[in-house]
Amino acid sequence: MFYLGIDFGTSGARAIVIDQQENILVEVDANFSSKVSPKLAQNWQETLYDLLLQIPLEIRQEIEAIAINGTSATVLLCDAEGNPIDEPIWYDDKRGVDILDNLKKVVPVNHLVCTATSSLAKLFWWYKTPLFKHAKYFLHQADWLTFLLHGKLGISDYHNALKLGYDVKNLCYPDWLKQLPFDSILPEVLPPGTPIKTVTTEIVKRFHFKPNCLVYTGTTDSIAAFLASGVQQPGEAVTSLGSTLVLKLLSQTRIDDYSSGIYSHRLGNLWLTGGASNTGGAVLNHFFNNEQLEILSNQIDVNTESKLDYYPLLKPGERFPINNPNLVPKLEPKPDNNIIFLQGLLESIAKIEALGYEKLQALGATSVTKIYTAGGGAKNETWRKIRERYLKVPVIVSQYTEAAYGTALLAKRSHVR
Ligand code: ADP
């Protein structure tokens, strides 16, 4: 019995099949052409089918459950048959800025969706266009791709629907949202990992899945990456050391501080809290390439402290853990010795990470007990030791970090529950 997780990003997609023991059996990739290409949704569909065909037939035939994750707030407007009536709008598309004032009139003050890039801002923008009269379904990237497998329109999950304004505490659309003129095209929202339907007969014929292979509601890419780490207990966290520094902490309590970019996703009866800082690997790469990072890091004496106190940023401005749009980068004094300079950078980022977890806990999140690490900086053992000193909890490198693996786990654990 096997389980399939599919991750759709901004330029590529990956599928991972796991077995009953949650080991990876197959991992396949496919790229789709540029972010701005016409017929984008069609490209996604072809990429999805390409991924499915790359999975060896004998494995495909044993798949019991499938789930898909997509980029959060990448959305589509579809007709009654599920055909997109316009190009999808990407997660980072800021056209919603044109209608932000209108949006603010109907949305509660300081709500998470009051940004130009929220799913609701995009829907609002579409509502003002002539083609809106043909719209029957508003879906997220993952919802639509999942629909291609099970054939039932108008289904989403509460991770994808958070930035649409769905109330994840009370599990309903809030009244202010239901009163808006596009209520009828909003998707039904289910918990991530809810069985929707078996794969369609066309999909069975085309890819030779078993007819009773079940398709589940999915999640977003960043939550899928979190799930991949295997974190299950409140107090466990995942830090992503990519080009930016992203913290995620599983908590018994929900915390929100939208001005600092802190919000909580629901995860069953727990909350996935977190925030993102502008510091991180992009600043390291401003001074050193990856090879230098590795060589210099190996020469750092982790038993000493550099006493350098930086706030590494590429340009002014920070939201979390310090909310100050004008925060000035601090990268002085710069010692002549590059080993000491890098030590100062790594220590300073570790201090910002520690401050981030302190901030989440100060807002009421469960105390941190253990931190898993993902992203390009995770392989740096020197940094792991430095971070452990400031974070004062065990810092562990995640065995799995791929979003597709997290989504395969979601499918498997939902299926065998
Ligand atoms: P993203 O997906 O956010 O672009 P990745 O997770 O691929 O980023 O990580 C890339 C980052 O990892 C780069 O910004 C780089 O600075 C950092 N990185 C790569 N190698 C090392 C290393 N040995 N030590 C610390 N950071 C590293």
Tab-separated table of C-alpha atoms and ligand atoms in Angstrom:
chain	number	residue	atom	x	y	z
A	1	MET	CA	0.000	0.000	0.000
A	2	PHE	CA	1.532	3.276	-1.185
A	3	TYR	CA	0.734	6.979	-0.784
A	4	LEU	CA	1.381	9.839	-3.189
A	5	GLY	CA	2.174	13.461	-2.323
A	6	ILE	CA	2.531	16.124	-4.999
A	7	ASP	CA	4.118	19.547	-4.509
A	8	PHE	CA	3.464	22.381	-6.941
A	9	GLY	CA	5.751	25.397	-6.706
A	10	THR	CA	6.359	28.425	-8.869
A	11	SER	CA	8.328	26.813	-11.673
A	12	GLY	CA	8.343	23.109	-10.976
A	13	ALA	CA	6.546	20.237	-9.354
A	14	ARG	CA	7.618	17.101	-7.536
A	15	ALA	CA	5.867	13.855	-6.648
A	16	ILE	CA	6.924	11.489	-3.867
A	17	VAL	CA	5.490	8.034	-3.210
A	18	ILE	CA	5.938	6.556	0.267
A	19	ASP	CA	5.221	3.133	1.668
A	20	GLN	CA	3.525	1.988	4.863
A	21	GLN	CA	6.736	2.670	6.830
A	22	GLU	CA	6.861	6.230	5.410
A	23	ASN	CA	9.991	5.490	3.406
A	24	ILE	CA	10.380	7.145	0.003
A	25	LEU	CA	9.891	4.710	-2.892
A	26	VAL	CA	9.961	7.118	-5.804
A	27	GLU	CA	10.682	10.800	-6.276
A	28	VAL	CA	10.034	12.484	-9.643
A	29	ASP	CA	10.273	16.093	-10.844
A	30	ALA	CA	8.990	18.168	-13.710
A	31	ASN	CA	9.364	21.822	-14.603
A	32	PHE	CA	6.784	24.013	-16.214
A	33	SER	CA	7.683	27.005	-18.304
A	34	SER	CA	8.020	30.486	-16.977
A	35	LYS	CA	5.881	32.068	-14.339
A	36	VAL	CA	4.238	34.429	-16.787
A	37	SER	CA	3.598	32.028	-19.657
A	38	PRO	CA	0.156	32.067	-21.248
A	39	LYS	CA	-1.946	28.951	-20.654
A	40	LEU	CA	-0.362	28.539	-17.272
A	41	ALA	CA	-3.111	26.334	-15.860
A	42	GLN	CA	-2.773	24.049	-18.885
A	43	ASN	CA	0.963	23.855	-18.176
A	44	TRP	CA	0.223	22.834	-14.614
A	45	GLN	CA	-2.156	20.125	-15.850
A	46	GLU	CA	0.416	18.773	-18.308
A	47	THR	CA	3.066	18.843	-15.577
A	48	LEU	CA	0.775	16.948	-13.205
A	49	TYR	CA	0.134	14.272	-15.835
A	50	ASP	CA	3.835	14.127	-16.681
A	51	LEU	CA	4.650	13.493	-12.997
A	52	LEU	CA	2.048	10.725	-12.774
A	53	LEU	CA	3.437	9.010	-15.871
A	54	GLN	CA	6.967	9.142	-14.470
A	55	ILE	CA	5.901	7.017	-11.491
A	56	PRO	CA	6.583	3.388	-12.467
A	57	LEU	CA	3.361	1.583	-13.363
A	58	GLU	CA	3.758	-1.188	-10.769
A	59	ILE	CA	3.989	1.461	-8.024
A	60	ARG	CA	1.193	3.640	-9.443
A	61	GLN	CA	-1.161	0.649	-9.334
A	62	GLU	CA	-0.603	0.237	-5.574
A	63	ILE	CA	-1.305	3.863	-4.590
A	64	GLU	CA	-4.110	4.086	-2.033
A	65	ALA	CA	-4.291	7.820	-1.400
A	66	ILE	CA	-3.187	11.069	-3.059
A	67	ALA	CA	-2.870	14.670	-1.845
A	68	ILE	CA	-1.505	17.823	-3.490
A	69	ASN	CA	0.002	20.993	-2.046
A	70	GLY	CA	0.301	24.287	-3.910
A	71	THR	CA	1.675	27.772	-3.385
A	72	SER	CA	-0.512	29.598	-0.917
A	73	ALA	CA	-2.684	32.379	-2.424
A	74	THR	CA	-2.079	31.325	-6.051
A	75	VAL	CA	-5.656	31.302	-7.333
A	76	LEU	CA	-7.924	30.547	-10.308
A	77	LEU	CA	-11.354	31.593	-11.490
A	78	CYS	CA	-13.233	28.785	-13.250
A	79	ASP	CA	-16.453	28.188	-15.181
A	80	ALA	CA	-19.070	25.532	-14.366
A	81	GLU	CA	-16.866	22.781	-15.874
A	82	GLY	CA	-13.770	23.844	-13.951
A	83	ASN	CA	-12.058	25.463	-16.941
A	84	PRO	CA	-10.071	28.569	-15.964
A	85	ILE	CA	-11.705	31.676	-17.478
A	86	ASP	CA	-8.577	33.780	-16.977
A	87	GLU	CA	-4.875	33.184	-16.304
A	88	PRO	CA	-4.262	32.120	-12.675
A	89	ILE	CA	-3.017	34.878	-10.371
A	90	TRP	CA	0.286	34.064	-8.646
A	91	TYR	CA	0.765	34.260	-4.862
A	92	ASP	CA	2.982	37.361	-5.060
A	93	ASP	CA	0.906	39.297	-7.630
A	94	LYS	CA	0.141	42.726	-6.190
A	95	ARG	CA	-2.687	43.817	-8.518
A	96	GLY	CA	-4.989	43.646	-5.465
A	97	VAL	CA	-3.455	46.951	-4.378
A	98	ASP	CA	-5.969	48.660	-6.729
A	99	ILE	CA	-8.919	47.477	-4.655
A	100	LEU	CA	-7.315	47.522	-1.209
A	101	ASP	CA	-9.292	50.575	-0.079
A	102	ASN	CA	-12.565	48.889	-1.091
A	103	LEU	CA	-11.484	45.701	0.657
A	104	LYS	CA	-10.693	47.547	3.875
A	105	LYS	CA	-14.268	48.879	3.955
A	106	VAL	CA	-15.735	45.372	4.281
A	107	VAL	CA	-13.024	43.449	6.152
A	108	PRO	CA	-12.481	43.764	9.953
A	109	VAL	CA	-9.642	46.156	10.853
A	110	ASN	CA	-6.153	44.637	10.702
A	111	HIS	CA	-7.407	41.323	9.317
A	112	LEU	CA	-4.898	38.944	7.723
A	113	VAL	CA	-6.579	39.325	4.302
A	114	CYS	CA	-6.062	43.122	4.179
A	115	THR	CA	-3.036	42.851	1.907
A	116	ALA	CA	-2.686	43.245	-1.853
A	117	THR	CA	-1.574	39.624	-2.248
A	118	SER	CA	-4.253	37.827	-0.193
A	119	SER	CA	-6.556	35.415	-2.048
A	120	LEU	CA	-9.500	37.622	-1.122
A	121	ALA	CA	-7.855	40.723	-2.630
A	122	LYS	CA	-7.388	38.768	-5.874
A	123	LEU	CA	-11.018	37.621	-5.863
A	124	PHE	CA	-12.104	41.193	-5.197
A	125	TRP	CA	-9.988	42.367	-8.130
A	126	TRP	CA	-11.544	39.748	-10.432
A	127	TYR	CA	-15.022	40.753	-9.278
A	128	LYS	CA	-14.435	44.200	-10.825
A	129	THR	CA	-13.589	42.717	-14.257
A	130	PRO	CA	-16.122	41.979	-17.037
A	131	LEU	CA	-15.230	38.283	-17.227
A	132	PHE	CA	-16.411	37.742	-13.671
A	133	LYS	CA	-19.938	37.055	-14.954
A	134	HIS	CA	-18.697	33.692	-16.291
A	135	ALA	CA	-17.194	32.667	-12.938
A	136	LYS	CA	-18.651	29.703	-11.063
A	137	TYR	CA	-15.744	28.591	-8.862
A	138	PHE	CA	-12.882	30.367	-7.140
A	139	LEU	CA	-10.108	27.871	-6.357
A	140	HIS	CA	-6.524	27.775	-5.156
A	141	GLN	CA	-3.767	26.123	-7.195
A	142	ALA	CA	-3.869	22.940	-5.062
A	143	ASP	CA	-7.707	22.797	-5.130
A	144	TRP	CA	-7.801	22.944	-8.898
A	145	LEU	CA	-5.066	20.375	-9.478
A	146	THR	CA	-6.725	18.051	-6.968
A	147	PHE	CA	-10.035	18.537	-8.805
A	148	LEU	CA	-8.376	17.252	-12.000
A	149	LEU	CA	-7.911	13.924	-10.205
A	150	HIS	CA	-11.270	13.529	-8.421
A	151	GLY	CA	-13.579	15.631	-10.604
A	152	LYS	CA	-15.590	17.351	-7.849
A	153	LEU	CA	-15.561	21.144	-8.111
A	154	GLY	CA	-15.598	23.755	-5.370
A	155	ILE	CA	-13.523	22.043	-2.646
A	156	SER	CA	-10.657	23.580	-0.682
A	157	ASP	CA	-8.883	23.057	2.652
A	158	TYR	CA	-8.472	25.417	5.587
A	159	HIS	CA	-4.754	25.939	5.038
A	160	ASN	CA	-5.251	27.234	1.522
A	161	ALA	CA	-8.401	29.127	2.529
A	162	LEU	CA	-6.815	31.073	5.429
A	163	LYS	CA	-5.819	33.984	3.177
A	164	LEU	CA	-9.306	33.940	1.662
A	165	GLY	CA	-10.661	34.951	5.056
A	166	TYR	CA	-12.025	31.553	6.181
A	167	ASP	CA	-12.496	31.413	9.967
A	168	VAL	CA	-10.297	28.468	10.977
A	169	LYS	CA	-11.325	28.652	14.629
A	170	ASN	CA	-15.066	28.335	14.024
A	171	LEU	CA	-14.645	26.399	10.768
A	172	CYS	CA	-16.913	28.623	8.676
A	173	TYR	CA	-16.808	31.694	6.471
A	174	PRO	CA	-17.348	34.749	8.666
A	175	ASP	CA	-20.604	36.709	8.196
A	176	TRP	CA	-18.848	39.720	6.683
A	177	LEU	CA	-17.443	37.443	3.957
A	178	LYS	CA	-20.735	35.639	3.299
A	179	GLN	CA	-22.385	39.003	2.700
A	180	LEU	CA	-20.048	39.888	-0.173
A	181	PRO	CA	-21.540	39.583	-3.676
A	182	PHE	CA	-19.359	36.588	-4.655
A	183	ASP	CA	-20.405	34.274	-1.842
A	184	SER	CA	-21.729	31.673	-4.306
A	185	ILE	CA	-18.340	30.990	-5.913
A	186	LEU	CA	-16.396	30.429	-2.677
A	187	PRO	CA	-15.161	26.843	-2.232
A	188	GLU	CA	-16.432	24.517	0.461
A	189	VAL	CA	-13.604	24.321	2.995
A	190	LEU	CA	-12.624	21.006	4.607
A	191	PRO	CA	-9.786	20.071	6.965
A	192	PRO	CA	-6.544	19.225	5.096
A	193	GLY	CA	-6.392	15.458	4.620
A	194	THR	CA	-10.161	14.928	4.241
A	195	PRO	CA	-11.187	12.237	1.722
A	196	ILE	CA	-12.973	13.913	-1.209
A	197	LYS	CA	-13.612	11.198	-3.792
A	198	THR	CA	-11.912	8.366	-5.631
A	199	VAL	CA	-9.987	9.210	-8.807
A	200	THR	CA	-12.184	9.725	-11.881
A	201	THR	CA	-12.647	6.940	-14.423
A	202	GLU	CA	-10.702	9.011	-16.980
A	203	ILE	CA	-7.758	9.213	-14.584
A	204	VAL	CA	-7.955	5.470	-13.896
A	205	LYS	CA	-7.967	4.748	-17.622
A	206	ARG	CA	-5.138	7.110	-18.395
A	207	PHE	CA	-2.789	6.307	-15.517
A	208	HIS	CA	-3.941	2.865	-14.338
A	209	PHE	CA	-4.571	3.857	-10.739
A	210	LYS	CA	-6.815	1.487	-8.784
A	211	PRO	CA	-10.440	2.611	-9.086
A	212	ASN	CA	-10.703	2.978	-5.296
A	213	CYS	CA	-7.605	5.192	-4.975
A	214	LEU	CA	-8.814	8.083	-2.796
A	215	VAL	CA	-8.005	11.750	-3.309
A	216	TYR	CA	-7.685	13.897	-0.169
A	217	THR	CA	-7.773	17.639	0.426
A	218	GLY	CA	-4.282	19.112	0.369
A	219	THR	CA	-2.381	21.963	1.985
A	220	THR	CA	0.036	24.787	1.186
A	221	ASP	CA	3.695	24.382	0.247
A	222	SER	CA	5.126	25.788	3.464
A	223	ILE	CA	2.882	23.699	5.703
A	224	ALA	CA	3.730	20.625	3.641
A	225	ALA	CA	7.440	21.347	4.215
A	226	PHE	CA	6.722	21.638	7.939
A	227	LEU	CA	4.851	18.310	7.939
A	228	ALA	CA	7.814	16.694	6.165
A	229	SER	CA	10.038	17.293	9.206
A	230	GLY	CA	7.883	14.857	11.179
A	231	VAL	CA	7.031	17.361	13.919
A	232	GLN	CA	3.897	16.289	15.789
A	233	GLN	CA	4.161	17.523	19.391
A	234	PRO	CA	3.376	21.058	20.593
A	235	GLY	CA	6.627	22.836	21.436
A	236	GLU	CA	8.439	21.352	18.432
A	237	ALA	CA	9.534	23.837	15.802
A	238	VAL	CA	11.063	24.004	12.340
A	239	THR	CA	13.464	26.768	11.320
A	240	SER	CA	14.050	27.185	7.623
A	241	LEU	CA	17.498	28.614	6.876
A	242	GLY	CA	16.902	29.535	3.246
A	243	SER	CA	17.468	32.916	1.651
A	244	THR	CA	15.326	34.239	4.495
A	245	LEU	CA	14.845	32.968	8.049
A	246	VAL	CA	11.434	31.378	8.629
A	247	LEU	CA	10.263	30.067	12.004
A	248	LYS	CA	7.364	27.701	12.604
A	249	LEU	CA	6.296	26.471	16.029
A	250	LEU	CA	3.576	23.940	16.797
A	251	SER	CA	1.529	25.382	19.637
A	252	GLN	CA	-1.462	24.547	21.810
A	253	THR	CA	-2.550	28.162	21.558
A	254	ARG	CA	-3.303	30.345	18.595
A	255	ILE	CA	-1.384	33.601	18.311
A	256	ASP	CA	-1.769	36.387	15.775
A	257	ASP	CA	0.005	39.686	15.346
A	258	TYR	CA	-0.673	40.620	11.743
A	259	SER	CA	1.388	43.814	11.825
A	260	SER	CA	4.462	41.643	12.520
A	261	GLY	CA	3.395	39.056	9.979
A	262	ILE	CA	2.649	36.512	12.728
A	263	TYR	CA	-0.372	34.297	12.245
A	264	SER	CA	-1.489	30.775	13.041
A	265	HIS	CA	-2.581	27.976	10.791
A	266	ARG	CA	-4.834	25.331	12.281
A	267	LEU	CA	-3.387	21.814	12.479
A	268	GLY	CA	-6.117	19.568	13.887
A	269	ASN	CA	-6.490	20.722	17.478
A	270	LEU	CA	-3.124	22.499	17.446
A	271	TRP	CA	-1.864	25.714	15.878
A	272	LEU	CA	1.070	26.218	13.586
A	273	THR	CA	2.416	29.647	14.511
A	274	GLY	CA	5.295	31.449	12.943
A	275	GLY	CA	6.964	34.426	11.406
A	276	ALA	CA	9.515	35.301	8.726
A	277	SER	CA	12.553	37.552	9.074
A	278	ASN	CA	14.357	39.262	6.203
A	279	THR	CA	17.715	38.103	7.520
A	280	GLY	CA	19.112	34.763	6.336
A	281	GLY	CA	21.170	33.088	3.661
A	282	ALA	CA	20.730	35.839	1.061
A	283	VAL	CA	22.840	38.133	3.267
A	284	LEU	CA	25.475	35.397	3.710
A	285	ASN	CA	25.629	35.018	-0.083
A	286	HIS	CA	26.162	38.754	-0.417
A	287	PHE	CA	29.623	38.207	1.150
A	288	PHE	CA	30.441	34.545	0.469
A	289	ASN	CA	29.552	31.875	-2.058
A	290	ASN	CA	28.330	28.496	-0.800
A	291	GLU	CA	31.759	26.886	-1.097
A	292	GLN	CA	33.365	29.664	0.973
A	293	LEU	CA	30.551	29.338	3.512
A	294	GLU	CA	31.417	25.693	3.963
A	295	ILE	CA	35.189	26.112	4.121
A	296	LEU	CA	35.141	29.127	6.456
A	297	SER	CA	32.473	27.617	8.729
A	298	ASN	CA	34.668	24.564	9.295
A	299	GLN	CA	37.371	26.864	10.660
A	300	ILE	CA	35.164	28.646	13.206
A	301	ASP	CA	35.869	27.843	16.848
A	302	VAL	CA	32.387	27.158	18.182
A	303	ASN	CA	33.595	27.354	21.787
A	304	THR	CA	34.310	31.073	21.506
A	305	GLU	CA	32.008	34.001	20.781
A	306	SER	CA	32.941	36.664	18.234
A	307	LYS	CA	31.258	39.436	20.292
A	308	LEU	CA	30.206	40.969	16.964
A	309	ASP	CA	26.640	42.182	17.073
A	310	TYR	CA	25.070	42.506	13.631
A	311	TYR	CA	21.569	42.735	12.182
A	312	PRO	CA	22.258	41.205	8.756
A	313	LEU	CA	19.831	42.554	6.125
A	314	LEU	CA	20.248	43.291	2.417
A	315	LYS	CA	18.202	46.483	2.683
A	316	PRO	CA	16.475	48.440	5.451
A	317	GLY	CA	13.226	47.051	6.842
A	318	GLU	CA	12.139	44.153	9.024
A	319	ARG	CA	8.791	42.741	10.178
A	320	PHE	CA	9.724	39.886	12.479
A	321	PRO	CA	10.976	39.549	15.200
A	322	ILE	CA	11.439	43.329	15.170
A	323	ASN	CA	8.614	45.138	13.427
A	324	ASN	CA	10.279	48.198	11.932
A	325	PRO	CA	9.931	48.972	8.212
A	326	ASN	CA	12.963	51.271	8.495
A	327	LEU	CA	15.275	49.003	10.497
A	328	VAL	CA	18.795	49.686	9.245
A	329	PRO	CA	21.081	46.718	8.452
A	330	LYS	CA	23.979	46.460	10.915
A	331	LEU	CA	27.102	44.835	9.460
A	332	GLU	CA	29.858	46.847	11.118
A	333	PRO	CA	32.559	46.601	12.353
A	334	LYS	CA	33.812	44.192	9.709
A	335	PRO	CA	36.959	42.365	10.906
A	336	ASP	CA	39.738	41.644	8.380
A	337	ASN	CA	39.532	37.980	9.210
A	338	ASN	CA	36.715	36.392	7.169
A	339	ILE	CA	36.369	33.462	9.578
A	340	ILE	CA	35.567	35.850	12.430
A	341	PHE	CA	33.290	37.927	10.185
A	342	LEU	CA	31.287	34.833	9.173
A	343	GLN	CA	31.174	33.732	12.812
A	344	GLY	CA	29.680	37.145	13.662
A	345	LEU	CA	27.078	36.770	10.900
A	346	LEU	CA	26.093	33.224	11.919
A	347	GLU	CA	25.891	34.195	15.611
A	348	SER	CA	23.836	37.284	14.841
A	349	ILE	CA	21.336	35.333	12.728
A	350	ALA	CA	21.147	32.737	15.513
A	351	LYS	CA	20.372	35.541	18.006
A	352	ILE	CA	17.591	36.822	15.712
A	353	GLU	CA	16.234	33.258	15.511
A	354	ALA	CA	16.270	33.036	19.330
A	355	LEU	CA	14.535	36.417	19.571
A	356	GLY	CA	11.912	35.168	17.109
A	357	TYR	CA	11.047	32.128	19.235
A	358	GLU	CA	11.028	34.354	22.348
A	359	LYS	CA	8.560	36.656	20.609
A	360	LEU	CA	6.243	33.782	19.647
A	361	GLN	CA	6.323	32.497	23.231
A	362	ALA	CA	5.788	36.005	24.658
A	363	LEU	CA	2.613	36.185	22.557
A	364	GLY	CA	1.432	32.962	24.202
A	365	ALA	CA	2.719	30.123	22.016
A	366	THR	CA	3.752	26.826	23.646
A	367	SER	CA	7.376	26.817	24.911
A	368	VAL	CA	9.923	25.501	22.429
A	369	THR	CA	11.370	22.088	23.255
A	370	LYS	CA	13.146	21.062	20.071
A	371	ILE	CA	14.021	22.751	16.765
A	372	TYR	CA	14.289	20.915	13.453
A	373	THR	CA	16.108	22.657	10.625
A	374	ALA	CA	15.472	22.807	6.896
A	375	GLY	CA	16.827	24.911	3.999
A	376	GLY	CA	20.276	25.494	2.511
A	377	GLY	CA	21.837	26.472	5.873
A	378	ALA	CA	20.686	23.267	7.614
A	379	LYS	CA	23.732	21.303	6.494
A	380	ASN	CA	26.097	23.692	8.307
A	381	GLU	CA	27.112	21.749	11.446
A	382	THR	CA	29.080	24.686	12.882
A	383	TRP	CA	25.999	26.884	12.642
A	384	ARG	CA	23.877	24.146	14.241
A	385	LYS	CA	26.184	24.163	17.270
A	386	ILE	CA	26.219	27.978	17.439
A	387	ARG	CA	22.410	28.040	17.231
A	388	GLU	CA	22.081	25.447	19.972
A	389	ARG	CA	24.065	27.759	22.257
A	390	TYR	CA	21.657	30.678	21.749
A	391	LEU	CA	18.445	28.681	21.384
A	392	LYS	CA	19.084	26.510	24.461
A	393	VAL	CA	17.136	23.524	23.093
A	394	PRO	CA	18.270	20.613	20.906
A	395	VAL	CA	18.699	21.651	17.261
A	396	ILE	CA	18.189	18.748	14.857
A	397	VAL	CA	18.615	18.487	11.082
A	398	SER	CA	15.354	17.236	9.567
A	399	GLN	CA	15.657	13.918	7.779
A	400	TYR	CA	13.027	14.979	5.246
A	401	THR	CA	12.364	18.530	4.113
A	402	GLU	CA	10.571	18.130	0.766
A	403	ALA	CA	7.044	19.523	0.679
A	404	ALA	CA	6.008	16.551	-1.509
A	405	TYR	CA	7.089	14.199	1.294
A	406	GLY	CA	5.002	16.170	3.818
A	407	THR	CA	1.994	15.917	1.525
A	408	ALA	CA	2.551	12.178	1.042
A	409	LEU	CA	2.558	11.880	4.858
A	410	LEU	CA	-0.690	13.871	4.974
A	411	ALA	CA	-2.283	11.434	2.489
A	412	LYS	CA	-0.963	8.380	4.322
A	413	ARG	CA	-1.783	9.441	7.868
A	414	SER	CA	-5.251	10.608	6.820
A	415	HIS	CA	-5.877	7.296	5.051
A	416	VAL	CA	-4.742	4.910	7.777
A	417	ARG	CA	-6.111	6.975	10.668
B	1	ADP	P1	15.495	29.323	-0.730
B	1	ADP	O1	14.672	28.145	-1.144
B	1	ADP	O2	14.930	30.136	0.396
B	1	ADP	O3	15.975	30.189	-1.848
B	1	ADP	P2	17.512	27.351	0.135
B	1	ADP	O4	16.776	26.574	1.161
B	1	ADP	O5	17.831	26.689	-1.160
B	1	ADP	O6	16.855	28.771	-0.109
B	1	ADP	O7	18.876	27.855	0.800
B	1	ADP	C1	19.714	28.720	0.124
B	1	ADP	C2	20.545	29.460	1.143
B	1	ADP	O8	21.339	28.523	1.860
B	1	ADP	C3	21.484	30.437	0.500
B	1	ADP	O9	21.008	31.746	0.681
B	1	ADP	C4	22.836	30.191	1.197
B	1	ADP	O10	23.320	31.368	1.807
B	1	ADP	C5	22.525	29.183	2.271
B	1	ADP	N1	23.628	28.219	2.403
B	1	ADP	C6	24.076	27.372	1.474
B	1	ADP	N2	25.131	26.672	1.966
B	1	ADP	C7	25.341	27.101	3.224
B	1	ADP	C8	26.271	26.784	4.256
B	1	ADP	N3	27.224	25.840	4.099
B	1	ADP	N4	26.162	27.444	5.426
B	1	ADP	C9	25.224	28.362	5.609
B	1	ADP	N5	24.313	28.717	4.682
B	1	ADP	C10	24.376	28.089	3.509
